[in-house]
Short mmCIF file of C-alpha atoms in Angstrom, two decimals:
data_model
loop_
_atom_site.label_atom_id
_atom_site.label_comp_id
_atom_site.label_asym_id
_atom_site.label_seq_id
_atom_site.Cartn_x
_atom_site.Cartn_y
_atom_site.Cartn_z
CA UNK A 1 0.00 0.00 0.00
CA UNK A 2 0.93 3.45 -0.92
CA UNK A 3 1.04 6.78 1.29
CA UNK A 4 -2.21 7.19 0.18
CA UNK A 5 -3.59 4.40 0.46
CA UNK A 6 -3.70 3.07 -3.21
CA UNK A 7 -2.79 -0.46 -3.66
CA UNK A 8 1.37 -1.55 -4.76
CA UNK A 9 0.21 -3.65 -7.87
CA UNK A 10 4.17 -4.41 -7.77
CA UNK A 11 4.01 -5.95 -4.77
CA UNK A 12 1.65 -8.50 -5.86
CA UNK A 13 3.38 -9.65 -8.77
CA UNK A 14 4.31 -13.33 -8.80
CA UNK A 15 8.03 -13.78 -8.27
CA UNK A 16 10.41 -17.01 -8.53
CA UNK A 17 10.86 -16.93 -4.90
CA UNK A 18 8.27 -19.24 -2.85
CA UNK A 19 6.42 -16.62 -0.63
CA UNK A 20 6.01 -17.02 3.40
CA UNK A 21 2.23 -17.31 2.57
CA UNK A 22 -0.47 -18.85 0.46
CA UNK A 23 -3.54 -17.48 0.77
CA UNK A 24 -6.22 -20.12 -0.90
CA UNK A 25 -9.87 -19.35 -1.75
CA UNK A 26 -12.14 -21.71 -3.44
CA UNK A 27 -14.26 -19.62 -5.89
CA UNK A 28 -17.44 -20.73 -7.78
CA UNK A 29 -19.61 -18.14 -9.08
CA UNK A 30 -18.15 -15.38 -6.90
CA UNK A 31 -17.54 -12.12 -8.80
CA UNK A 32 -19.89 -10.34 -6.63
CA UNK A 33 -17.22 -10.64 -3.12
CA UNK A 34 -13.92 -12.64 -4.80
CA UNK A 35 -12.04 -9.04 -5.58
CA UNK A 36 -12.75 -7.78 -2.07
CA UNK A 37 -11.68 -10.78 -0.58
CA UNK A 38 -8.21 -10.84 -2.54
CA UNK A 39 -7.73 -6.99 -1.65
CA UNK A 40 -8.33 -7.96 2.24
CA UNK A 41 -6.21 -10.94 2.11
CA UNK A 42 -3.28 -8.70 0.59
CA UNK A 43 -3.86 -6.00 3.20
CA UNK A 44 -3.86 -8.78 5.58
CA UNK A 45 -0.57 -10.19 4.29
CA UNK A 46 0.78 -6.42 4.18
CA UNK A 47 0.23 -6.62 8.13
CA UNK A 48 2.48 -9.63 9.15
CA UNK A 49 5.44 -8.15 7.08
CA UNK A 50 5.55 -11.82 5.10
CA UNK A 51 5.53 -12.29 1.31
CA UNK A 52 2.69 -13.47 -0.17
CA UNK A 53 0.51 -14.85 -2.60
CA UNK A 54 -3.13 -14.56 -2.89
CA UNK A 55 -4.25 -18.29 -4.73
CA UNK A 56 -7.90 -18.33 -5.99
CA UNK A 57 -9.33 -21.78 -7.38
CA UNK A 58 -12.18 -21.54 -9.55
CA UNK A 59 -14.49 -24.39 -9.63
CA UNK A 60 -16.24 -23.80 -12.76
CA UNK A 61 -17.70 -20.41 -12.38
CA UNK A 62 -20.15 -19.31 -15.13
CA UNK A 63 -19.42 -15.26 -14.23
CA UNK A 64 -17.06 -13.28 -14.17
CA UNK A 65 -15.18 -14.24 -11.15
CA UNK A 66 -11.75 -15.71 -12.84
CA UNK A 67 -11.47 -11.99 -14.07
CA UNK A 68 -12.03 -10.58 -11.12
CA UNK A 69 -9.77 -12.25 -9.54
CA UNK A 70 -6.97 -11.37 -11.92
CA UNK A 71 -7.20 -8.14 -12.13
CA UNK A 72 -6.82 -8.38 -7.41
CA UNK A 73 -3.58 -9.76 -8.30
CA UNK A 74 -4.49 -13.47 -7.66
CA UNK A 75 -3.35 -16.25 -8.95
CA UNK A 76 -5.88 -18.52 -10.62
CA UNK A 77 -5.86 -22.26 -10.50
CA UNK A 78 -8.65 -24.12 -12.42
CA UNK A 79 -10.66 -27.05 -10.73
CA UNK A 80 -12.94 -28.73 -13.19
CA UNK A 81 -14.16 -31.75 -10.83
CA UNK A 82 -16.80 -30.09 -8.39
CA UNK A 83 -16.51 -29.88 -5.00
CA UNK A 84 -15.62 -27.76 -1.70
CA UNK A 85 -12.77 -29.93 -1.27
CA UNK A 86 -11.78 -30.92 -4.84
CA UNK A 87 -11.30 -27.15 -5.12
CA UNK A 88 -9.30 -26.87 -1.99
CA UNK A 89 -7.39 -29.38 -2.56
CA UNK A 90 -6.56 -28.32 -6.14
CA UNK A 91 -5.43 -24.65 -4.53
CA UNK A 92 -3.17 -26.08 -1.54
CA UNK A 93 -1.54 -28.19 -4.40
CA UNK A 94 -0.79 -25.29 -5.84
CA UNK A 95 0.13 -22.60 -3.15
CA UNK A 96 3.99 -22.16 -2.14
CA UNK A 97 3.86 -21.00 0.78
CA UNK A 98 5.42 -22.44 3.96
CA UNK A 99 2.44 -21.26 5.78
CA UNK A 100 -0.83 -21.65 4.17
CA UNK A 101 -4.27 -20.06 5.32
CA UNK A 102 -7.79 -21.32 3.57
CA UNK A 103 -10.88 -19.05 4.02
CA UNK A 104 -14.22 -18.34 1.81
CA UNK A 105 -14.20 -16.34 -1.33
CA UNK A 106 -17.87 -14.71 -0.03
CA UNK A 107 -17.12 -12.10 2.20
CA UNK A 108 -17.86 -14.33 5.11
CA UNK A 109 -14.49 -14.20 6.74
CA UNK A 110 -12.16 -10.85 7.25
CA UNK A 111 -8.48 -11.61 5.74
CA UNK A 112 -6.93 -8.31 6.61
CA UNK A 113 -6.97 -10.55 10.11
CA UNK A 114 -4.90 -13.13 9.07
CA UNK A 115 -2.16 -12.05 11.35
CA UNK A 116 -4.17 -14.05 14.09
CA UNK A 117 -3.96 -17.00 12.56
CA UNK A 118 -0.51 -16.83 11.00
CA UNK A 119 1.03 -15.56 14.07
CA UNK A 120 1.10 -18.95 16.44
CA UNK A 121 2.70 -20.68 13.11
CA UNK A 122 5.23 -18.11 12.70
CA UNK A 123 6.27 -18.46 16.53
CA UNK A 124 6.92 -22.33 15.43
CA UNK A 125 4.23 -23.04 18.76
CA UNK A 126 1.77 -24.74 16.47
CA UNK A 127 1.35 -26.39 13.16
CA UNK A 128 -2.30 -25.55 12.85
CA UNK A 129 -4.78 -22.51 13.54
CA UNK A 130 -8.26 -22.97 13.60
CA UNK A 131 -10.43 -19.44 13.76
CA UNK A 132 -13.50 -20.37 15.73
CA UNK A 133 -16.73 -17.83 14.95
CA UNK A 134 -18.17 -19.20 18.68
CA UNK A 135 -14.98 -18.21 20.31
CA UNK A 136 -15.15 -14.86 18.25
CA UNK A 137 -18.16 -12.51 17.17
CA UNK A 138 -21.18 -13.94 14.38
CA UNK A 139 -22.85 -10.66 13.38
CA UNK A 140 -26.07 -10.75 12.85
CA UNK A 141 -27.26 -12.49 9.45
CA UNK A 142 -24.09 -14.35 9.07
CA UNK A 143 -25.38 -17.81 9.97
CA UNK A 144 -29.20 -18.98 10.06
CA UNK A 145 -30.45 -20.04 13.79
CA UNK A 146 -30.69 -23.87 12.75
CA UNK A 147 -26.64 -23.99 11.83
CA UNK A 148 -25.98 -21.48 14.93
CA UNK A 149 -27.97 -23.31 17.62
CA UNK A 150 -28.36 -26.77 16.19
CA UNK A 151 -26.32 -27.93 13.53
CA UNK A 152 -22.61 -26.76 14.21
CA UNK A 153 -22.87 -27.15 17.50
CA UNK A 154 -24.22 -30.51 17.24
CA UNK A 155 -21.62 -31.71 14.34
CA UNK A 156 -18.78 -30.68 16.76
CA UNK A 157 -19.90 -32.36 19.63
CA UNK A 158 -20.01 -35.75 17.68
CA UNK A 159 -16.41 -34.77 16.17
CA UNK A 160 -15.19 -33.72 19.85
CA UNK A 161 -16.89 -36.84 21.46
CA UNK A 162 -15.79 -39.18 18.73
CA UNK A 163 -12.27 -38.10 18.22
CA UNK A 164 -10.95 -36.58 21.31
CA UNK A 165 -10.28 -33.19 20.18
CA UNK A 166 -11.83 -30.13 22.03
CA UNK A 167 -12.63 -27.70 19.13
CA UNK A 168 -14.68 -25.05 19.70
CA UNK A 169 -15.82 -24.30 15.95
CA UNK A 170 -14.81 -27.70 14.10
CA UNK A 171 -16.44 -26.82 10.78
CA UNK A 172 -15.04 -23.34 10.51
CA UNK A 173 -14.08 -22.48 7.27
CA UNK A 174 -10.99 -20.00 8.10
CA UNK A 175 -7.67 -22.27 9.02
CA UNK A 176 -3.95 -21.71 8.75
CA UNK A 177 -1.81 -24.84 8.65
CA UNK A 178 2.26 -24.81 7.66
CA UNK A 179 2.79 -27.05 4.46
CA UNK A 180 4.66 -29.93 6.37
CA UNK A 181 1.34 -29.83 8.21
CA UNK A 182 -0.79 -30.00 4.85
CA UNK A 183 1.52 -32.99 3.67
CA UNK A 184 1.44 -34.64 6.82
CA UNK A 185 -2.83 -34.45 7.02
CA UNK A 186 -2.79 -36.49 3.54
CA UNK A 187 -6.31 -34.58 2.91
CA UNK A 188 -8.77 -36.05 0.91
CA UNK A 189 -12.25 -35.54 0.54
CA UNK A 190 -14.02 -33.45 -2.28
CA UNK A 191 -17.12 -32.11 -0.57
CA UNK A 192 -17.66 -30.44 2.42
CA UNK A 193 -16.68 -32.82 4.87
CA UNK A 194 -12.99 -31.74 4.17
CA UNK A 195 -13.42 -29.37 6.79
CA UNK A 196 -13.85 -32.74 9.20
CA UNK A 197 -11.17 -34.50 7.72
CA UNK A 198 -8.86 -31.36 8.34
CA UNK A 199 -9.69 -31.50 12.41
CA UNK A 200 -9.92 -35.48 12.38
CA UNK A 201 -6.56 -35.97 10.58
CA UNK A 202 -4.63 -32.87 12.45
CA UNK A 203 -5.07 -34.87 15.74
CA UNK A 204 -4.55 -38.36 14.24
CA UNK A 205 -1.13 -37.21 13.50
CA UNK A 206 -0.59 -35.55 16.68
CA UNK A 207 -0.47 -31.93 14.96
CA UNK A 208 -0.38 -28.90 17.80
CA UNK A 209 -2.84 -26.79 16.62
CA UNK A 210 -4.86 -24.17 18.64
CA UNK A 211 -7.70 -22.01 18.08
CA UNK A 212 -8.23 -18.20 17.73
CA UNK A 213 -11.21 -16.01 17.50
CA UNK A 214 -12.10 -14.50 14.44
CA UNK A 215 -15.81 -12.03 13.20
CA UNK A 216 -18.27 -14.31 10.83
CA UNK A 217 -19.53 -11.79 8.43
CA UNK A 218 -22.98 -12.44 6.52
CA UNK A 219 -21.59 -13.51 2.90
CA UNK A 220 -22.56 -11.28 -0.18
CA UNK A 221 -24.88 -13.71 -2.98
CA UNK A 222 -26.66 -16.64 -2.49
CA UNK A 223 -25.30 -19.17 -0.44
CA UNK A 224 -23.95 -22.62 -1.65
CA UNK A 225 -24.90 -24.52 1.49
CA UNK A 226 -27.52 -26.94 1.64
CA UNK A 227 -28.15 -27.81 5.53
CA UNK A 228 -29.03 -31.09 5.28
CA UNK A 229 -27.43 -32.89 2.74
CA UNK A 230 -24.04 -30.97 4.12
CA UNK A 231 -24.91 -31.86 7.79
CA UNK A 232 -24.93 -35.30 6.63
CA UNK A 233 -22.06 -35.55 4.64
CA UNK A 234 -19.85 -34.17 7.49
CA UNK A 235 -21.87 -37.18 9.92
CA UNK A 236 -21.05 -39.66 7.27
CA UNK A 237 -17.34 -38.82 7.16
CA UNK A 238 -17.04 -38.93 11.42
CA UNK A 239 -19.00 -42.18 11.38
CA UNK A 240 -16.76 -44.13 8.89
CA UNK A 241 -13.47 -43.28 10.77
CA UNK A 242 -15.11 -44.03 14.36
CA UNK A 243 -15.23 -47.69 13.58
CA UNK A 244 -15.19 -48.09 17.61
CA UNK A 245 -18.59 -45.99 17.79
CA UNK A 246 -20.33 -47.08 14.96
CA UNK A 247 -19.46 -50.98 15.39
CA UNK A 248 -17.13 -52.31 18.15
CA UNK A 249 -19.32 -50.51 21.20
CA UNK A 250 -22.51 -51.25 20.37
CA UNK A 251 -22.04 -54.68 18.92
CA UNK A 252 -20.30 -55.69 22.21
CA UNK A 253 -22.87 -53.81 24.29
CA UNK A 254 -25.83 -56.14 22.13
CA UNK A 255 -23.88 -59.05 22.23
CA UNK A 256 -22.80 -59.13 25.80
CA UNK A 257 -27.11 -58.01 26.66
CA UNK A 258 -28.24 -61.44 24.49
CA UNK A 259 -25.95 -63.74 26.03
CA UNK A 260 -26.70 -62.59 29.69
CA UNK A 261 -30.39 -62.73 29.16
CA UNK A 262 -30.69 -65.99 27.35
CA UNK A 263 -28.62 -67.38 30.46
CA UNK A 264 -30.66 -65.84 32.72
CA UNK A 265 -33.82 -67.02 31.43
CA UNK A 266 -32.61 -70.58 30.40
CA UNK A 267 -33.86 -72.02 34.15
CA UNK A 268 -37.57 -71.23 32.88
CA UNK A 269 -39.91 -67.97 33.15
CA UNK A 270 -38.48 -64.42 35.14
CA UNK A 271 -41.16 -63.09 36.98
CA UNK A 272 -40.59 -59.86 38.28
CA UNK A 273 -44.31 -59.31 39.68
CA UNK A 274 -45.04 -56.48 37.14
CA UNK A 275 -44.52 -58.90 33.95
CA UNK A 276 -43.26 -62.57 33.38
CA UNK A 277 -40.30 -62.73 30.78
CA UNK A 278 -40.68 -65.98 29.09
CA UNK A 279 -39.36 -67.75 25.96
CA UNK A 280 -40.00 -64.88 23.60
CA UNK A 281 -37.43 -62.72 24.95
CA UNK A 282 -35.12 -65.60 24.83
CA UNK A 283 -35.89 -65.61 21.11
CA UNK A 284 -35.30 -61.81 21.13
CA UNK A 285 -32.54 -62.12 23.08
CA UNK A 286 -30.90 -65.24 21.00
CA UNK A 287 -31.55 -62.24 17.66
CA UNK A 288 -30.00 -59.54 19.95
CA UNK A 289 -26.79 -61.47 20.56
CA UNK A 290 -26.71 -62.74 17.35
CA UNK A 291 -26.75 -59.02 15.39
CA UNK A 292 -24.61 -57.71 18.15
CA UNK A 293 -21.80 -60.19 17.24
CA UNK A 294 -22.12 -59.52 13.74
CA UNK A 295 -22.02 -56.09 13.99
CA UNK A 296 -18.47 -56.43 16.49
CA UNK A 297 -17.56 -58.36 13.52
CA UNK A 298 -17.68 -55.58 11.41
CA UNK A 299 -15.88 -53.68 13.64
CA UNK A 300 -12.87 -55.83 13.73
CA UNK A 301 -13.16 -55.42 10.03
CA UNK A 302 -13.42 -52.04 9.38
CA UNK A 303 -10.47 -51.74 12.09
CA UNK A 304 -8.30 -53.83 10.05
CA UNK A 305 -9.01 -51.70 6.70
CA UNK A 306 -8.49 -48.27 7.32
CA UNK A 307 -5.36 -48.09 8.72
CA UNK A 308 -4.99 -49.74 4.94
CA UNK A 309 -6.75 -47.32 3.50
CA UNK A 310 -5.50 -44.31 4.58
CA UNK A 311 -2.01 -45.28 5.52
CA UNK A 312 -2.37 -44.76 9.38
CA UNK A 313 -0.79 -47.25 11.64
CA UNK A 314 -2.92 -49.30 13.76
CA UNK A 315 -3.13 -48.41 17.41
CA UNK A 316 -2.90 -49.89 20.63
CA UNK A 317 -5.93 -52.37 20.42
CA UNK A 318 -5.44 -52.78 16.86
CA UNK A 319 -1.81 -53.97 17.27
CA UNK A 320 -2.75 -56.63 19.71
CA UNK A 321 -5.52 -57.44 18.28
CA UNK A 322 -3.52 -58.50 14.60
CA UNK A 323 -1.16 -60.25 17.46
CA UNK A 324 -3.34 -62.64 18.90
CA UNK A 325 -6.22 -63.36 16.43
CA UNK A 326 -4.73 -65.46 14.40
CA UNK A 327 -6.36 -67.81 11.82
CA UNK A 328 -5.73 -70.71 13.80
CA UNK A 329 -6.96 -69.34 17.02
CA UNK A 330 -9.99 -68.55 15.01
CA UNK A 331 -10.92 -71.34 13.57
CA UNK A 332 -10.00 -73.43 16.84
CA UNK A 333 -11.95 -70.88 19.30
CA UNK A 334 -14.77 -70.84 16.57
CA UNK A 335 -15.10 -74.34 16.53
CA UNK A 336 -15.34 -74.68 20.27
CA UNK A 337 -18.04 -72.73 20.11
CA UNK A 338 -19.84 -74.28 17.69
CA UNK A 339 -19.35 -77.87 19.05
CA UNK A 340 -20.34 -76.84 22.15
CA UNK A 341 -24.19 -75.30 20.97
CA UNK A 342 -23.82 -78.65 19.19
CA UNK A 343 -23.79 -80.53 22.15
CA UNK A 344 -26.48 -78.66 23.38
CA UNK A 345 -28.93 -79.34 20.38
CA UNK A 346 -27.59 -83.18 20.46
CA UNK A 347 -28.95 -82.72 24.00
CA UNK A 348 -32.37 -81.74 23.54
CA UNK A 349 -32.68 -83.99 20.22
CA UNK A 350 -31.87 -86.88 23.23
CA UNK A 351 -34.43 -85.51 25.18
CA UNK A 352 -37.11 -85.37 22.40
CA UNK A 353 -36.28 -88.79 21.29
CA UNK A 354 -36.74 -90.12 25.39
CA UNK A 355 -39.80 -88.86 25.53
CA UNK A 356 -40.94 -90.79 22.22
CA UNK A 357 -40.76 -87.43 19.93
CA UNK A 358 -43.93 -85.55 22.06
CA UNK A 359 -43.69 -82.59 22.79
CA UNK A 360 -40.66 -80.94 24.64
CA UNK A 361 -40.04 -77.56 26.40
CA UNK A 362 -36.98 -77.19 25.24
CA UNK A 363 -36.65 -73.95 23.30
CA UNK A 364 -34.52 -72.21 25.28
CA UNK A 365 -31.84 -74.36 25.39
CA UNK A 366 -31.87 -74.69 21.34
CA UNK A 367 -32.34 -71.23 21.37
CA UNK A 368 -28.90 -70.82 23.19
CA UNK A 369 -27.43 -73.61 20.91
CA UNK A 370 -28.52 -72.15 17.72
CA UNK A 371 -26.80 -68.78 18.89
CA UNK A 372 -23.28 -70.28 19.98
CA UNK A 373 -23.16 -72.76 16.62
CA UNK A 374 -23.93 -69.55 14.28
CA UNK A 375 -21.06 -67.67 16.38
CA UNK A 376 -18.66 -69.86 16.22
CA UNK A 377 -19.39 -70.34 12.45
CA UNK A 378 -19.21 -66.41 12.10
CA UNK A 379 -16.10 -66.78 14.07
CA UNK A 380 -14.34 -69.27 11.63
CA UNK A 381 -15.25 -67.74 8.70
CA UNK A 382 -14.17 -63.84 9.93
CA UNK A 383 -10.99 -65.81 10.64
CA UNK A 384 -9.90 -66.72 7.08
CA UNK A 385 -11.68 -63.09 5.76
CA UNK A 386 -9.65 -61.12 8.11
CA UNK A 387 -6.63 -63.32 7.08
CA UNK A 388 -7.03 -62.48 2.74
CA UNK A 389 -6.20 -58.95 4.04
CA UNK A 390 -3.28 -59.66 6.25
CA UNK A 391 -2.14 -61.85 3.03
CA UNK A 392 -2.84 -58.55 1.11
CA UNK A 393 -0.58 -56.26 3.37
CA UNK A 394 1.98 -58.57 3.33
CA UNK A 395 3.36 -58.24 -0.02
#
């Protein structure tokens, strides 16, 4: 900036140096806010006495925005596969900056602040920024009641509860990260639920990051958000990498509930005065420990992929588990199980013959039988799927 106040075009010129920051907006449709948005993030660059760049990534926009943007002094980067995060992604690719900050191209989010964010990165204290709008100000007209209230709030408490992390703001879309950060996040997804994966993967691996407060503005044009199909997406993303949540806790939870009550009510009848639990809920306990194993299963599946998947070691649980579930000890431990329900059908098939094939009140012994031989079975046969992957990551 001049004396005056007029903008140094020069200084925004791109040079063969890589600048101390990368500014990077995603832009679709934006001409309206995109130029005052690049001006701000200059000014805002200007402040912390870095160099700069200001990198704009246009996601297919129909107006004039790509102009616009040009004539700021951004640099334009074309995304032609639609998405929040495609076009992200496509700009942090392309910034060259050792610190990077991401924000809106709608006027939502002040860049002449940027200092705030940059400013922990540049005293080598963190490797990521978050700016939290609850922490800061949300004038009014910048977000709708049902995202201020309900659905943010919500979506970060799942995040929080199912990840450990104690963000304020988790879905935020103003962040500064340093580029070893960005490599190290391995980001990935191409909708909106990149601003999940950016919280999940900072703490997976073990990034310091920190939050600051920063003023939500309302954005200038229509907005691109749609509530529920968004809200979902970003649910979606936190249930597939909670396999713990989703599978492990309540499978063991149903599993552990159908085995205790079919044992409890193979004596006969519980009366508890105010109702007699008889051989139905043996039946619906004989289903309930049935899904619930089947859904651990899955568990124990999914835990085995995704380190695969995304290239994340296993943890703790993970580790032992690959230690001591072994085909053999499946199969063997399996087919324990399933002799033994055997033994206890053979049983009542005894009984039924003795008393010269009349009827027999003997249900809730099969019941239990039929629910140890189809676990053990699911236990054998998990054994030799689990071991086609282990074959898999061996090679």
């Amino acid at each position: 900036m001049s004396a005056t106040g007029a903008v140094d075009l020069s200084a925004r010129e791109p040079s063969s140096a890589a600048p101390d920051i990368s500014v990077v907006m995603p832009c679709l449709n934006e001409a309206g806010s995109v130029g005052t948005c690049i001006e701000k993030a200059w000014e805002g660059i200007r402040r912390t006495g870095l160099t700069g760049e200001v990198v704009v990534s246009d996601n297919g926009s129909t107006d004039d925005s790509v102009a616009v943007a040009g004539r700021a002094g951004a640099r334009v980067v074309r995304q032609p596969a639609r998405g929040y995060g495609n076009a992200y992604l496509k700009g942090f690719a392309e910034a060259r900056g050792r610190f990077i900050i991401m924000g809106d191209s709608d006027g939502s989010y002040d860049f002449t602040q940027l200092d705030r964010l940059i400013q922990p990165l540049r005293d080598g204290s963190y490797d990521y920024v978050l700016g939290s709008r609850f922490a800061g100000r949300i004038l009014p007209g910048a977000m709708p009641w049902t995202h201020r209230y309900i659905g943010n709030p919500v979506l970060t408490g799942v995040l929080n509860r199912l990840f450990k992390v104690d963000s304020s703001d988790a879905h935020s879309g103003m962040r500064a990260f340093t580029s070893d950060a960005y490599r190290r996040m391995a980001l990935q997804s191409e909708g909106m639920e990149l601003a999940s994966e950016i919280v999940i993967n900072a703490a997976k691996v073990g990034l310091r990051g920190t939050e600051v407060p920063i003023t939500y503005h309302p954005r200038e044009g229509e907005s691109k958000l749609h509530s529920m199909r968004d809200g979902w997406r970003h649910l979606r993303f936190m249930l597939l990498r909670s396999p713990n949540w989703l599978f492990t806790g309540p499978g063991m939870v149903m599993f552990v509930l159908g085995l205790v009550g079919q044992g409890v009510l193979l004596p006969g009848p519980l009366n508890l005065g105010f109702h007699a639990f008889d051989v139905h809920f043996s039946a619906l306990f004989a289903l309930l420990a049935i899904f619930g194993y089947q859904t651990l299963l899955f568990g124990v599946f999914a835990r085995t992929c995704v380190p695969v998947e995304e290239g994340r070691t296993a943890d703790r649980l993970q580790r032992w588990f690959e230690r001591n579930y072994t085909l053999e000890k499946g199969l063997i431990g399996g087919g324990l199980m399933f002799l033994v329900g055997f033994g206890i059908d053979a049983g009542v098939l005894v009984h039924w013959l003795r008393e010269g094939l009349g009827p027999i009140n003997s249900l809730r012994p099969a019941l239990l039988a039929m629910t140890l031989m189809m676990v053990g079975a699911q236990t054998a046969f998990a054994a030799f799927f689990l071991s086609f992957f282990r074959i898999d990551r061996s090679r």
